[in-house]
Amino acid sequence: LRKNNAGNFFEIVYKVVRQVPKGKVTTYSAIAKYLGVGRGARAVGWAMRDCRHSDVPCHRVVRSDGFISGDPESANERALKLSKEGIEVKDNFVDLAGSFYDNFRLKT
DNA sequence: ACTATGACTCCCA
DNA sequence: GTGGGAGCCATAG
């Protein structure tokens, strides 16, 4: 999965993000690693930023520190959503220890 | 085709 | 333990 990123990178990322179950969160680096890019967390961030798919829970993707990055307004919205899903959110920080998820599957 | 930018991360002081 | 700087991927201009 190293050559599929020819414009389809976003789609791949969305597919992966969709695998995150409700009540769990993942990180940019986890997705990047899963895709094989390793240090391409930033690119994943771009995919999230451009996420226009309604079925992509981009709010379940946070930073490796558990911080919900992005514009404060958007971040706050996502934080609220996460808290509604049962995730403990504190000042735009989520508890990765209890809600981290990285068991993705490439085939759907 | 090249440079600049960004919802990120890791390493070193 | 904290803070600052460099690195990496993909996209947009």
Short mmCIF file of C-alpha atoms (C1' of nucleotides) in Angstrom, two decimals:
data_model
loop_
_atom_site.label_atom_id
_atom_site.label_comp_id
_atom_site.label_asym_id
_atom_site.label_seq_id
_atom_site.Cartn_x
_atom_site.Cartn_y
_atom_site.Cartn_z
CA LEU A 1 0.00 0.00 0.00
CA ARG A 2 2.75 2.39 -0.82
CA LYS A 3 1.78 3.25 -4.33
CA ASN A 4 -1.92 3.67 -3.80
CA ASN A 5 -1.34 7.13 -2.49
CA ALA A 6 -1.52 8.56 -6.00
CA GLY A 7 -4.44 10.82 -5.25
CA ASN A 8 -6.25 8.01 -3.48
CA PHE A 9 -4.47 8.66 -0.23
CA PHE A 10 -7.41 10.57 1.15
CA GLU A 11 -9.80 7.83 0.24
CA ILE A 12 -7.61 5.27 1.93
CA VAL A 13 -7.41 7.38 5.02
CA TYR A 14 -11.16 7.80 5.08
CA LYS A 15 -11.59 4.09 4.76
CA VAL A 16 -9.33 3.52 7.71
CA VAL A 17 -10.99 6.17 9.82
CA ARG A 18 -14.32 4.58 9.12
CA GLN A 19 -13.00 1.44 10.80
CA VAL A 20 -12.75 3.22 14.11
CA PRO A 21 -15.68 2.05 16.21
CA LYS A 22 -17.81 4.40 18.21
CA GLY A 23 -16.45 5.17 21.63
CA LYS A 24 -12.86 4.78 20.47
CA VAL A 25 -10.30 7.14 19.03
CA THR A 26 -7.16 6.83 16.98
CA THR A 27 -4.22 9.03 16.13
CA TYR A 28 -2.78 10.46 12.94
CA SER A 29 0.46 8.60 13.44
CA ALA A 30 -1.36 5.30 13.92
CA ILE A 31 -3.11 5.72 10.60
CA ALA A 32 0.07 6.85 8.91
CA LYS A 33 1.94 3.85 10.23
CA TYR A 34 -0.82 1.53 9.19
CA LEU A 35 -0.66 2.97 5.68
CA GLY A 36 3.08 2.48 5.68
CA VAL A 37 4.01 6.12 5.46
CA GLY A 38 5.23 6.17 9.03
CA ARG A 39 6.02 9.83 9.37
CA GLY A 40 3.19 10.91 7.15
CA ALA A 41 0.89 11.88 9.97
CA ARG A 42 0.71 15.34 8.52
CA ALA A 43 -0.69 14.05 5.28
CA VAL A 44 -3.32 12.22 7.29
CA GLY A 45 -4.12 15.50 8.95
CA TRP A 46 -4.71 16.97 5.54
CA ALA A 47 -7.10 14.20 4.71
CA MET A 48 -9.03 14.94 7.88
CA ARG A 49 -9.04 18.63 7.22
CA ASP A 50 -10.50 17.96 3.80
CA CYS A 51 -12.94 15.37 5.11
CA ARG A 52 -16.22 16.10 3.48
CA HIS A 53 -17.62 12.59 3.79
CA SER A 54 -20.38 12.50 6.36
CA ASP A 55 -19.69 8.86 7.14
CA VAL A 56 -16.10 9.54 8.16
CA PRO A 57 -15.81 10.05 11.91
CA CYS A 58 -12.96 12.50 11.61
CA HIS A 59 -13.73 13.59 15.16
CA ARG A 60 -12.36 10.27 16.41
CA VAL A 61 -8.94 11.11 15.05
CA VAL A 62 -6.78 13.02 17.49
CA ARG A 63 -3.15 13.81 17.99
CA SER A 64 -0.77 11.30 19.51
CA ASP A 65 -0.94 13.25 22.75
CA GLY A 66 -4.70 12.99 22.76
CA PHE A 67 -5.11 16.63 21.92
CA ILE A 68 -7.80 17.55 19.43
CA SER A 69 -6.00 19.80 16.99
CA GLY A 70 -7.51 22.09 14.43
CA ASP A 71 -9.45 25.29 14.73
CA PRO A 72 -10.65 25.76 18.30
CA GLU A 73 -14.26 25.83 17.19
CA SER A 74 -14.04 22.65 15.18
CA ALA A 75 -11.95 21.01 17.86
CA ASN A 76 -14.52 21.89 20.47
CA GLU A 77 -17.28 20.39 18.38
CA ARG A 78 -15.34 17.17 17.99
CA ALA A 79 -14.58 17.14 21.68
CA LEU A 80 -18.26 17.40 22.45
CA LYS A 81 -19.07 14.58 20.05
CA LEU A 82 -16.43 12.37 21.60
CA SER A 83 -17.69 13.03 25.09
CA LYS A 84 -21.16 12.11 23.91
CA GLU A 85 -19.78 8.82 22.66
CA GLY A 86 -18.57 8.01 26.12
CA ILE A 87 -15.00 9.17 25.75
CA GLU A 88 -13.64 11.23 28.59
CA VAL A 89 -12.67 14.60 27.20
CA LYS A 90 -10.97 17.27 29.24
CA ASP A 91 -10.18 20.62 27.67
CA ASN A 92 -9.92 19.15 24.20
CA PHE A 93 -7.80 16.30 25.50
CA VAL A 94 -9.03 12.73 25.20
CA ASP A 95 -8.00 9.71 27.22
CA LEU A 96 -6.04 7.66 24.73
CA ALA A 97 -5.13 5.08 27.34
CA GLY A 98 -8.71 3.92 27.62
CA SER A 99 -10.06 4.59 24.14
CA PHE A 100 -7.16 4.11 21.78
CA TYR A 101 -7.83 1.91 18.77
CA ASP A 102 -5.49 0.89 15.97
CA ASN A 103 -6.72 -2.53 14.91
CA PHE A 104 -7.56 -1.56 11.36
CA ARG A 105 -8.31 -3.88 8.53
CA LEU A 106 -7.51 -3.11 4.93
CA LYS A 107 -10.32 -5.16 3.44
CA THR A 108 -13.86 -4.20 4.15
"C1'" DA B 1 8.37 21.77 -12.13
"C1'" DC B 2 9.25 24.11 -7.77
"C1'" DT B 3 8.18 26.19 -3.49
"C1'" DA B 4 5.36 26.84 0.46
"C1'" DT B 5 2.12 25.15 3.95
"C1'" DG B 6 -0.16 22.14 7.48
"C1'" DA B 7 -5.91 18.96 12.07
"C1'" DC B 8 1.84 15.87 13.13
"C1'" DT B 9 5.96 13.47 15.48
"C1'" DC B 10 10.30 12.52 17.16
"C1'" DC B 11 14.85 13.77 18.92
"C1'" DC B 12 18.02 16.52 21.34
"C1'" DA B 13 19.30 20.44 24.63
"C1'" DG C 1 10.19 16.78 32.58
"C1'" DT C 2 9.87 20.68 29.38
"C1'" DG C 3 10.88 23.29 25.39
"C1'" DG C 4 12.58 24.12 20.92
"C1'" DG C 5 14.02 22.62 16.28
"C1'" DA C 6 14.28 19.52 12.22
"C1'" DG C 7 11.97 15.86 9.47
"C1'" DC C 8 8.42 13.68 6.34
"C1'" DC C 9 4.18 13.04 3.36
"C1'" DA C 10 0.83 14.83 0.31
"C1'" DT C 11 -1.64 18.87 -1.59
"C1'" DA C 12 -2.19 23.55 -3.39
"C1'" DG C 13 -0.55 27.64 -5.68
#
